[in-house]
Short mmCIF file of C-alpha atoms in Angstrom, two decimals:
data_model
loop_
_atom_site.label_atom_id
_atom_site.label_comp_id
_atom_site.label_asym_id
_atom_site.label_seq_id
_atom_site.Cartn_x
_atom_site.Cartn_y
_atom_site.Cartn_z
CA UNK A 45 2.40 -8.31 20.08
CA UNK A 46 1.51 -7.93 16.41
CA UNK A 47 -1.77 -9.83 16.92
CA UNK A 48 -2.77 -7.32 19.61
CA UNK A 49 -1.72 -4.46 17.33
CA UNK A 50 -3.92 -5.84 14.53
CA UNK A 51 -6.95 -6.24 16.84
CA UNK A 52 -6.73 -2.60 17.87
CA UNK A 53 -6.69 -1.25 14.26
CA UNK A 54 -9.86 -0.42 12.35
CA UNK A 55 -9.04 -2.00 9.01
CA UNK A 56 -10.68 -0.78 5.83
CA UNK A 57 -10.72 -2.11 2.30
CA UNK A 58 -11.31 -0.74 -1.25
CA UNK A 59 -13.75 -2.41 -3.63
CA UNK A 60 -11.75 -3.85 -6.50
CA UNK A 61 -8.53 -4.32 -4.53
CA UNK A 62 -8.51 -7.78 -3.08
CA UNK A 63 -6.07 -9.08 -0.48
CA UNK A 64 -5.31 -5.62 0.98
CA UNK A 65 -6.57 -3.97 4.14
CA UNK A 66 -5.39 -0.57 5.36
CA UNK A 67 -5.68 2.01 8.10
CA UNK A 68 -5.00 5.73 7.39
CA UNK A 69 -3.03 6.86 10.37
CA UNK A 70 -2.67 10.53 9.38
CA UNK A 71 -3.37 12.86 6.49
CA UNK A 72 -1.40 16.17 6.31
CA UNK A 73 -3.05 18.01 3.41
CA UNK A 74 -0.97 21.17 3.95
CA UNK A 75 2.32 19.26 3.39
CA UNK A 76 0.83 16.61 1.11
CA UNK A 77 1.87 13.65 3.28
CA UNK A 78 -0.16 10.57 4.17
CA UNK A 79 0.72 7.78 6.70
CA UNK A 80 -0.99 4.48 5.95
CA UNK A 81 -0.59 1.01 7.46
CA UNK A 82 -1.18 -1.58 4.81
CA UNK A 83 -1.81 -5.28 5.47
CA UNK A 84 -1.10 -7.57 2.56
CA UNK A 85 -2.71 -11.07 2.75
CA UNK A 86 -0.33 -14.05 3.01
CA UNK A 87 0.61 -15.71 -0.30
CA UNK A 88 -1.60 -13.28 -2.34
CA UNK A 89 -0.98 -10.43 -4.70
CA UNK A 90 -2.96 -7.27 -5.01
CA UNK A 91 -4.11 -5.63 -8.22
CA UNK A 92 -1.54 -4.51 -10.85
CA UNK A 93 -0.75 -0.85 -10.25
CA UNK A 94 1.83 1.95 -10.47
CA UNK A 95 2.95 4.54 -7.95
CA UNK A 96 2.69 8.08 -9.24
CA UNK A 97 4.42 9.72 -6.29
CA UNK A 98 7.24 9.17 -3.80
CA UNK A 99 6.52 6.37 -1.22
CA UNK A 100 8.63 5.47 1.76
CA UNK A 101 7.92 2.15 3.37
CA UNK A 102 8.89 0.20 6.50
CA UNK A 103 8.08 -3.47 6.71
CA UNK A 104 6.89 -3.97 10.27
CA UNK A 105 5.91 -7.69 10.13
CA UNK A 106 6.32 -10.46 7.53
CA UNK A 107 7.71 -10.09 4.04
CA UNK A 108 6.58 -7.34 1.68
CA UNK A 109 6.89 -8.80 -1.78
CA UNK A 110 6.87 -6.99 -5.10
CA UNK A 111 6.14 -8.77 -8.36
CA UNK A 112 6.63 -7.84 -11.99
CA UNK A 113 3.45 -7.32 -14.10
CA UNK A 114 3.83 -10.89 -15.37
CA UNK A 115 3.79 -12.27 -11.84
CA UNK A 116 7.52 -13.03 -11.43
CA UNK A 117 8.99 -12.18 -8.03
CA UNK A 118 10.80 -8.83 -8.26
CA UNK A 119 11.88 -8.04 -4.67
CA UNK A 120 11.45 -9.23 -1.10
CA UNK A 121 11.52 -6.65 1.69
CA UNK A 122 11.88 -8.45 5.04
CA UNK A 123 10.63 -7.24 8.39
CA UNK A 124 12.63 -4.16 9.45
CA UNK A 125 13.52 -3.00 5.96
CA UNK A 126 13.08 0.70 5.10
CA UNK A 127 12.71 1.58 1.41
CA UNK A 128 12.45 4.80 -0.55
CA UNK A 129 10.48 4.25 -3.78
CA UNK A 130 10.37 7.13 -6.25
CA UNK A 131 7.43 7.44 -8.66
CA UNK A 132 7.57 4.90 -11.49
CA UNK A 133 5.71 4.07 -14.68
CA UNK A 134 6.71 0.42 -14.16
CA UNK A 135 3.49 -1.52 -13.17
CA UNK A 136 3.84 -4.11 -10.46
CA UNK A 137 1.90 -6.06 -7.87
CA UNK A 138 2.56 -6.29 -4.17
CA UNK A 139 1.87 -9.03 -1.60
CA UNK A 140 3.15 -11.01 1.31
CA UNK A 141 5.05 -14.16 2.02
CA UNK A 142 3.75 -17.07 4.09
CA UNK A 143 2.16 -14.72 6.64
CA UNK A 144 0.34 -11.42 6.34
CA UNK A 145 2.70 -8.47 5.90
CA UNK A 146 2.21 -5.19 7.75
CA UNK A 147 3.87 -2.28 5.94
CA UNK A 148 3.93 1.37 6.94
CA UNK A 149 3.67 3.66 3.92
CA UNK A 150 4.45 7.37 3.96
CA UNK A 151 3.02 8.76 0.73
CA UNK A 152 4.05 12.14 -0.60
CA UNK A 153 2.00 14.19 -3.04
CA UNK A 154 -1.41 15.50 -3.84
CA UNK A 155 -3.61 14.69 -6.75
CA UNK A 156 -3.35 11.14 -8.19
CA UNK A 157 -1.17 8.87 -6.09
CA UNK A 158 -1.71 5.34 -7.55
CA UNK A 159 -3.21 3.90 -10.76
CA UNK A 160 -4.74 0.40 -10.70
CA UNK A 161 -4.37 -1.36 -14.04
CA UNK A 162 -6.01 -4.26 -15.90
CA UNK A 163 -4.07 -6.91 -17.83
CA UNK A 164 -3.81 -4.64 -20.88
CA UNK A 165 -2.36 -1.86 -18.59
CA UNK A 166 -5.46 0.27 -18.95
CA UNK A 167 -6.16 2.43 -15.90
CA UNK A 168 -9.22 1.08 -14.12
CA UNK A 169 -8.98 3.09 -10.87
CA UNK A 170 -7.00 5.99 -9.48
CA UNK A 171 -6.44 6.72 -5.80
CA UNK A 172 -5.73 10.30 -4.88
CA UNK A 173 -5.08 12.52 -1.86
CA UNK A 174 -8.84 13.23 -1.68
CA UNK A 175 -9.55 9.42 -1.43
CA UNK A 176 -7.26 9.10 1.55
CA UNK A 177 -8.79 12.21 3.17
CA UNK A 178 -12.17 10.47 2.84
CA UNK A 179 -10.80 7.16 4.33
CA UNK A 180 -9.23 9.00 7.28
CA UNK A 181 -11.44 9.13 10.33
CA UNK A 182 -9.20 11.48 12.35
CA UNK A 183 -8.67 8.97 15.17
CA UNK A 184 -5.20 7.82 14.05
CA UNK A 185 -6.34 4.40 12.86
#
């Protein structure tokens, strides 16, 4: 079932963020809410980053793994787990276990939503509401 789901989704990527694909399902600019399906590559970690706004997540398939900035495993969110994650200055990486992880994110806020960081914790990229508006094609995936 998941394989069929994945085939029917138009996955996108962002230059500079390896091991991550996504599909913007909906953007509600009026209420500052974005629904995004993220796919984290198996046994990989994405770029170091921090969340600047409230995120609610639901792990649909696989394990959604969070890592400290130094690479140590911080948390494992198995399939079926719902999580509410407030904004945090704590940088981390995200990834998957031994299979790709599909995670639904509901992102709240306008303006800057995420900051990607280098090893010295310098901001190298920001993702904002306007970026997700641009990624959204209006077709729901």
